[in-house]
Amino acid sequence: MGCCGSSEQKQREWKPLEDRSCTDIPWLIIFTLFCIGMACIAGFSISTGAASRLISGYDSYGNTCGQKNGKIEGVELSGRDQTNNKYVFFLDPCNIDILNRKIKSMALCVSRCPDIELKTYTDVKKFALQNGSELCSYDIPVSKYPSHGERSKKCPKLPVPPSNSLPVFHRCTPVDISCYAQFAEAFVTFVSDNSMLHRVIAGVMASKEIIMGLCVLALVLSIILMVVIRYISVVLVWILTALVVLGSIGGTGVLWWLYVDHRTNLTDQTGTSPTPQQQVAADNVQALLVYAIFATVFTVILLLLLFFMRKRVALTITLFHVAGKVFTHLPLLALQPFWTFLSLMLFWVSWLGVLLFLGTAGSPVQSEEAGLVEYRMSGPLQYMVWYHAVGLIWISQFILACQQMTVAGAVVTYYFTRNKSELPMTPIVSSMLCLTRYHLGTVAKGSFIITLVEIPRLILTYIHNQLKGKENACARCMLKSCICCLWCLKKCLMYLNQNAYTATAINSTSFCTSARDAFAILVENALRVATINTVGDFVLFLGKVLIVSCTAFVGVLSLNYQRDYTVWVLPLLIVCLFSWLVAHCFLSVFEIVVDVLFLCFAVDTKHNDGSPGREFYMDKALMEFVEDSKNMAGRDRPEADGDGAEMKPMTHGGGTFA
């Protein structure tokens, strides 16, 4: 379980796909026990009656609707048999403080929700006599509804709006939801006119088919882009390089021109005694000189970096080309975002359900303000909630790590299989089976490390939000700095984890050994890593912008022919947001493929040289890149090795890695 306890002194050999064995078994046991704990919490919340309270609801005296109840000490109207009263009815349905999670309206268990408007207490009495559904507190007889002295507190607020029960959760909700406008105002503060809100909603409803069609278009464009990006990456990279060079040179030239112009004007105006305006002009000239010098130094350094890193930019282009080829050979890679999203949604829904069960699994407490009964968590239940919250982070990270390991395993199998006819029928499925059989412990350990960083970051973020407007500037700055540092640490660890998973997929080593080996390879290729991460990320960013722009353009053309409404803002925002999320999900898989290919390439070039017995595994395009690099190095060092054997991949079974 230790991370750095290896006693190996010599450098270990990389043996791709040779010896497959189970890794990090102790961490798999720990993760399994943790998941069993999560299941126990879910079972406890259901078995203690929390599930029935959540689904059936309970009244303000602690009675769960639709069943017999036990007596609660100190609450007179508790312990009632509510078998026939299955619905929760709020006396004032518009007085529920959702934001503070406090019930400000008295709730009762009734046998039927009022389906007509009741304008007077006589109508309330008549409804109770006809339907057997008492809408006032249990201690008020039906006959005294119109004349009881406490009817304003213990009877529904007039007029009683017609309501229906929810399909699963038995709550009586008003048919006309206009009374919830006060809650809508908290979320739609920019809307000051109801007609505007109605037009926006009507626009979304009228264009729902167009929105769905555009979302499908964004999905199709993302899949197409992953395949064809290998053809347009060259153009994108060199356009980016040209824009950066022209921008830096142009900006530097403008600064020097402004400096010369201002200095000339200042020289013409200089007299015996400088005026305040001339002093300000002199300060501006000095500032422009500093800016121009800084811009010149920056431009020179940038041009030198681009000159010396031009081969590494070429490597980025080549990796994008090979990554596009990988997607043509492994089309199931495109489905990885679907499975990951589906798994996350199923887990989040179940997690939220258990959290809601826990929220009603506490002990009944009578509030001091209104005397209403609430269920509050105390003691062990609070620790269960914290345990449950940690489970949300760890298991979510575990699911994301499984995607990374699955993609890495499939790409590694593709890269290190010399004869492509010998590839498994479905490398993605084979990678999933390999992950399940051998490497779940490694994934559990890597995701736990991310969890250790994410928990304090979320806690500090929560504290910062709670103290907003109360803490001083120094404390606010320190909190933000800590949050930023933890965020950066998380990003670095996630990148290292991803490469550790790739090393595990190659060599079947434990997490820490793989992380150490991957880190050593990345350090040896630091400039290449920097180039791929900067140039590659920007190219993928341009790809996302391209998908969003195309989807938005088609959306404008489509909405132009829909004349049922005039408000396009919300439909277009929905489409653009969804298309960005879809593009991000798919291109993040493409980014993982590029990173995996780079680590495979780095391992390949480090331990093989193309000579007999040490043939390369790499693709033909990468082979050409290596050949060009060696030829350039040979021209720079003509008297280096005289024998330079030609580098070529091993042929096996009549096929080459081309």
PDB file of N, CA, C and O in Angstrom, residues 437-473:
ATOM      1  N   ARG A 437     -11.028  -7.179 -14.176  1.00  0.00           N
ATOM      2  CA  ARG A 437     -10.336  -8.350 -13.630  1.00  0.00           C
ATOM      3  C   ARG A 437      -9.050  -7.988 -12.895  1.00  0.00           C
ATOM      4  O   ARG A 437      -8.724  -8.614 -11.882  1.00  0.00           O
ATOM      5  N   TYR A 438      -8.311  -6.980 -13.376  1.00  0.00           N
ATOM      6  CA  TYR A 438      -6.970  -6.750 -12.851  1.00  0.00           C
ATOM      7  C   TYR A 438      -6.765  -5.410 -12.134  1.00  0.00           C
ATOM      8  O   TYR A 438      -5.979  -5.348 -11.186  1.00  0.00           O
ATOM      9  N   HIS A 439      -7.413  -4.343 -12.579  1.00  0.00           N
ATOM     10  CA  HIS A 439      -6.937  -3.016 -12.203  1.00  0.00           C
ATOM     11  C   HIS A 439      -7.946  -2.145 -11.464  1.00  0.00           C
ATOM     12  O   HIS A 439      -7.757  -0.923 -11.387  1.00  0.00           O
ATOM     13  N   LEU A 440      -9.013  -2.708 -10.912  1.00  0.00           N
ATOM     14  CA  LEU A 440      -9.964  -1.890 -10.161  1.00  0.00           C
ATOM     15  C   LEU A 440      -9.311  -1.273  -8.926  1.00  0.00           C
ATOM     16  O   LEU A 440      -9.656  -0.155  -8.521  1.00  0.00           O
ATOM     17  N   GLY A 441      -8.378  -1.983  -8.303  1.00  0.00           N
ATOM     18  CA  GLY A 441      -7.676  -1.429  -7.143  1.00  0.00           C
ATOM     19  C   GLY A 441      -6.862  -0.199  -7.496  1.00  0.00           C
ATOM     20  O   GLY A 441      -6.823   0.776  -6.738  1.00  0.00           O
ATOM     21  N   THR A 442      -6.215  -0.225  -8.663  1.00  0.00           N
ATOM     22  CA  THR A 442      -5.437   0.934  -9.113  1.00  0.00           C
ATOM     23  C   THR A 442      -6.337   2.140  -9.341  1.00  0.00           C
ATOM     24  O   THR A 442      -6.010   3.265  -8.938  1.00  0.00           O
ATOM     25  N   VAL A 443      -7.482   1.898  -9.971  1.00  0.00           N
ATOM     26  CA  VAL A 443      -8.430   2.989 -10.214  1.00  0.00           C
ATOM     27  C   VAL A 443      -8.966   3.533  -8.889  1.00  0.00           C
ATOM     28  O   VAL A 443      -9.127   4.749  -8.715  1.00  0.00           O
ATOM     29  N   ALA A 444      -9.241   2.637  -7.942  1.00  0.00           N
ATOM     30  CA  ALA A 444      -9.743   3.076  -6.631  1.00  0.00           C
ATOM     31  C   ALA A 444      -8.712   3.940  -5.909  1.00  0.00           C
ATOM     32  O   ALA A 444      -9.060   4.952  -5.291  1.00  0.00           O
ATOM     33  N   LYS A 445      -7.451   3.565  -5.989  1.00  0.00           N
ATOM     34  CA  LYS A 445      -6.406   4.333  -5.315  1.00  0.00           C
ATOM     35  C   LYS A 445      -6.218   5.699  -5.957  1.00  0.00           C
ATOM     36  O   LYS A 445      -6.116   6.724  -5.266  1.00  0.00           O
ATOM     37  N   GLY A 446      -6.185   5.737  -7.289  1.00  0.00           N
ATOM     38  CA  GLY A 446      -6.026   7.020  -7.971  1.00  0.00           C
ATOM     39  C   GLY A 446      -7.183   7.960  -7.705  1.00  0.00           C
ATOM     40  O   GLY A 446      -6.987   9.156  -7.473  1.00  0.00           O
ATOM     41  N   SER A 447      -8.403   7.434  -7.706  1.00  0.00           N
ATOM     42  CA  SER A 447      -9.562   8.284  -7.446  1.00  0.00           C
ATOM     43  C   SER A 447      -9.601   8.750  -5.993  1.00  0.00           C
ATOM     44  O   SER A 447     -10.073   9.852  -5.704  1.00  0.00           O
ATOM     45  N   PHE A 448      -9.078   7.935  -5.075  1.00  0.00           N
ATOM     46  CA  PHE A 448      -9.042   8.343  -3.664  1.00  0.00           C
ATOM     47  C   PHE A 448      -8.081   9.519  -3.457  1.00  0.00           C
ATOM     48  O   PHE A 448      -8.351  10.422  -2.656  1.00  0.00           O
ATOM     49  N   ILE A 449      -6.979   9.532  -4.187  1.00  0.00           N
ATOM     50  CA  ILE A 449      -6.025  10.642  -4.075  1.00  0.00           C
ATOM     51  C   ILE A 449      -6.688  11.948  -4.522  1.00  0.00           C
ATOM     52  O   ILE A 449      -6.512  13.003  -3.893  1.00  0.00           O
ATOM     53  N   ILE A 450      -7.458  11.890  -5.603  1.00  0.00           N
ATOM     54  CA  ILE A 450      -8.182  13.085  -6.051  1.00  0.00           C
ATOM     55  C   ILE A 450      -9.199  13.503  -4.999  1.00  0.00           C
ATOM     56  O   ILE A 450      -9.408  14.692  -4.735  1.00  0.00           O
ATOM     57  N   THR A 451      -9.843  12.523  -4.361  1.00  0.00           N
ATOM     58  CA  THR A 451     -10.835  12.821  -3.319  1.00  0.00           C
ATOM     59  C   THR A 451     -10.194  13.546  -2.143  1.00  0.00           C
ATOM     60  O   THR A 451     -10.789  14.473  -1.577  1.00  0.00           O
ATOM     61  N   LEU A 452      -8.979  13.142  -1.779  1.00  0.00           N
ATOM     62  CA  LEU A 452      -8.282  13.790  -0.660  1.00  0.00           C
ATOM     63  C   LEU A 452      -8.026  15.271  -0.926  1.00  0.00           C
ATOM     64  O   LEU A 452      -7.976  16.077   0.005  1.00  0.00           O
ATOM     65  N   VAL A 453      -7.855  15.630  -2.184  1.00  0.00           N
ATOM     66  CA  VAL A 453      -7.639  17.037  -2.534  1.00  0.00           C
ATOM     67  C   VAL A 453      -8.964  17.766  -2.700  1.00  0.00           C
ATOM     68  O   VAL A 453      -9.104  18.931  -2.332  1.00  0.00           O
ATOM     69  N   GLU A 454      -9.958  17.062  -3.223  1.00  0.00           N
ATOM     70  CA  GLU A 454     -11.242  17.697  -3.532  1.00  0.00           C
ATOM     71  C   GLU A 454     -12.025  18.045  -2.268  1.00  0.00           C
ATOM     72  O   GLU A 454     -12.691  19.085  -2.207  1.00  0.00           O
ATOM     73  N   ILE A 455     -11.941  17.208  -1.240  1.00  0.00           N
ATOM     74  CA  ILE A 455     -12.714  17.453  -0.020  1.00  0.00           C
ATOM     75  C   ILE A 455     -12.340  18.771   0.642  1.00  0.00           C
ATOM     76  O   ILE A 455     -13.211  19.606   0.907  1.00  0.00           O
ATOM     77  N   PRO A 456     -11.050  19.026   0.949  1.00  0.00           N
ATOM     78  CA  PRO A 456     -10.727  20.329   1.555  1.00  0.00           C
ATOM     79  C   PRO A 456     -11.036  21.514   0.647  1.00  0.00           C
ATOM     80  O   PRO A 456     -11.405  22.582   1.131  1.00  0.00           O
ATOM     81  N   ARG A 457     -10.920  21.323  -0.663  1.00  0.00           N
ATOM     82  CA  ARG A 457     -11.254  22.423  -1.576  1.00  0.00           C
ATOM     83  C   ARG A 457     -12.735  22.765  -1.484  1.00  0.00           C
ATOM     84  O   ARG A 457     -13.115  23.950  -1.438  1.00  0.00           O
ATOM     85  N   LEU A 458     -13.591  21.751  -1.458  1.00  0.00           N
ATOM     86  CA  LEU A 458     -15.027  21.999  -1.345  1.00  0.00           C
ATOM     87  C   LEU A 458     -15.386  22.594   0.013  1.00  0.00           C
ATOM     88  O   LEU A 458     -16.262  23.459   0.110  1.00  0.00           O
ATOM     89  N   ILE A 459     -14.712  22.140   1.063  1.00  0.00           N
ATOM     90  CA  ILE A 459     -14.972  22.702   2.396  1.00  0.00           C
ATOM     91  C   ILE A 459     -14.598  24.179   2.434  1.00  0.00           C
ATOM     92  O   ILE A 459     -15.352  25.022   2.947  1.00  0.00           O
ATOM     93  N   LEU A 460     -13.435  24.518   1.886  1.00  0.00           N
ATOM     94  CA  LEU A 460     -13.014  25.924   1.868  1.00  0.00           C
ATOM     95  C   LEU A 460     -13.951  26.761   0.996  1.00  0.00           C
ATOM     96  O   LEU A 460     -14.252  27.914   1.331  1.00  0.00           O
ATOM     97  N   THR A 461     -14.409  26.191  -0.123  1.00  0.00           N
ATOM     98  CA  THR A 461     -15.363  26.912  -0.966  1.00  0.00           C
ATOM     99  C   THR A 461     -16.661  27.172  -0.220  1.00  0.00           C
ATOM    100  O   THR A 461     -17.240  28.267  -0.305  1.00  0.00           O
ATOM    101  N   TYR A 462     -17.128  26.176   0.532  1.00  0.00           N
ATOM    102  CA  TYR A 462     -18.350  26.337   1.317  1.00  0.00           C
ATOM    103  C   TYR A 462     -18.163  27.415   2.383  1.00  0.00           C
ATOM    104  O   TYR A 462     -19.039  28.273   2.577  1.00  0.00           O
ATOM    105  N   ILE A 463     -17.014  27.388   3.078  1.00  0.00           N
ATOM    106  CA  ILE A 463     -16.745  28.402   4.106  1.00  0.00           C
ATOM    107  C   ILE A 463     -16.695  29.793   3.482  1.00  0.00           C
ATOM    108  O   ILE A 463     -17.235  30.765   4.027  1.00  0.00           O
ATOM    109  N   HIS A 464     -16.067  29.891   2.313  1.00  0.00           N
ATOM    110  CA  HIS A 464     -15.955  31.184   1.637  1.00  0.00           C
ATOM    111  C   HIS A 464     -17.335  31.728   1.273  1.00  0.00           C
ATOM    112  O   HIS A 464     -17.614  32.926   1.431  1.00  0.00           O
ATOM    113  N   ASN A 465     -18.220  30.838   0.793  1.00  0.00           N
ATOM    114  CA  ASN A 465     -19.569  31.279   0.439  1.00  0.00           C
ATOM    115  C   ASN A 465     -20.383  31.665   1.669  1.00  0.00           C
ATOM    116  O   ASN A 465     -21.166  32.618   1.636  1.00  0.00           O
ATOM    117  N   GLN A 466     -20.198  30.925   2.771  1.00  0.00           N
ATOM    118  CA  GLN A 466     -20.945  31.231   3.984  1.00  0.00           C
ATOM    119  C   GLN A 466     -20.490  32.544   4.619  1.00  0.00           C
ATOM    120  O   GLN A 466     -21.284  33.259   5.230  1.00  0.00           O
ATOM    121  N   LEU A 467     -19.204  32.842   4.474  1.00  0.00           N
ATOM    122  CA  LEU A 467     -18.661  34.053   5.094  1.00  0.00           C
ATOM    123  C   LEU A 467     -18.633  35.234   4.142  1.00  0.00           C
ATOM    124  O   LEU A 467     -18.011  36.251   4.459  1.00  0.00           O
ATOM    125  N   LYS A 468     -19.258  35.102   3.000  1.00  0.00           N
ATOM    126  CA  LYS A 468     -19.224  36.187   2.009  1.00  0.00           C
ATOM    127  C   LYS A 468     -19.831  37.459   2.614  1.00  0.00           C
ATOM    128  O   LYS A 468     -20.947  37.463   3.109  1.00  0.00           O
ATOM    129  N   GLY A 469     -19.059  38.524   2.576  1.00  0.00           N
ATOM    130  CA  GLY A 469     -19.514  39.795   3.121  1.00  0.00           C
ATOM    131  C   GLY A 469     -19.221  39.965   4.599  1.00  0.00           C
ATOM    132  O   GLY A 469     -19.442  41.039   5.160  1.00  0.00           O
ATOM    133  N   LYS A 470     -18.693  38.917   5.267  1.00  0.00           N
ATOM    134  CA  LYS A 470     -18.425  39.007   6.695  1.00  0.00           C
ATOM    135  C   LYS A 470     -16.932  39.026   7.007  1.00  0.00           C
ATOM    136  O   LYS A 470     -16.495  39.619   7.975  1.00  0.00           O
ATOM    137  N   GLU A 471     -16.131  38.314   6.181  1.00  0.00           N
ATOM    138  CA  GLU A 471     -14.707  38.234   6.486  1.00  0.00           C
ATOM    139  C   GLU A 471     -13.983  39.468   5.958  1.00  0.00           C
ATOM    140  O   GLU A 471     -14.483  40.170   5.073  1.00  0.00           O
ATOM    141  N   ASN A 472     -12.783  39.724   6.485  1.00  0.00           N
ATOM    142  CA  ASN A 472     -12.010  40.866   6.001  1.00  0.00           C
ATOM    143  C   ASN A 472     -11.295  40.504   4.701  1.00  0.00           C
ATOM    144  O   ASN A 472     -11.302  39.347   4.269  1.00  0.00           O
ATOM    145  N   ALA A 473     -10.660  41.498   4.115  1.00  0.00           N
ATOM    146  CA  ALA A 473     -10.028  41.302   2.811  1.00  0.00           C
ATOM    147  C   ALA A 473      -8.890  40.296   2.877  1.00  0.00           C
ATOM    148  O   ALA A 473      -8.698  39.494   1.950  1.00  0.00           O
TER     149      ALA A 473
END
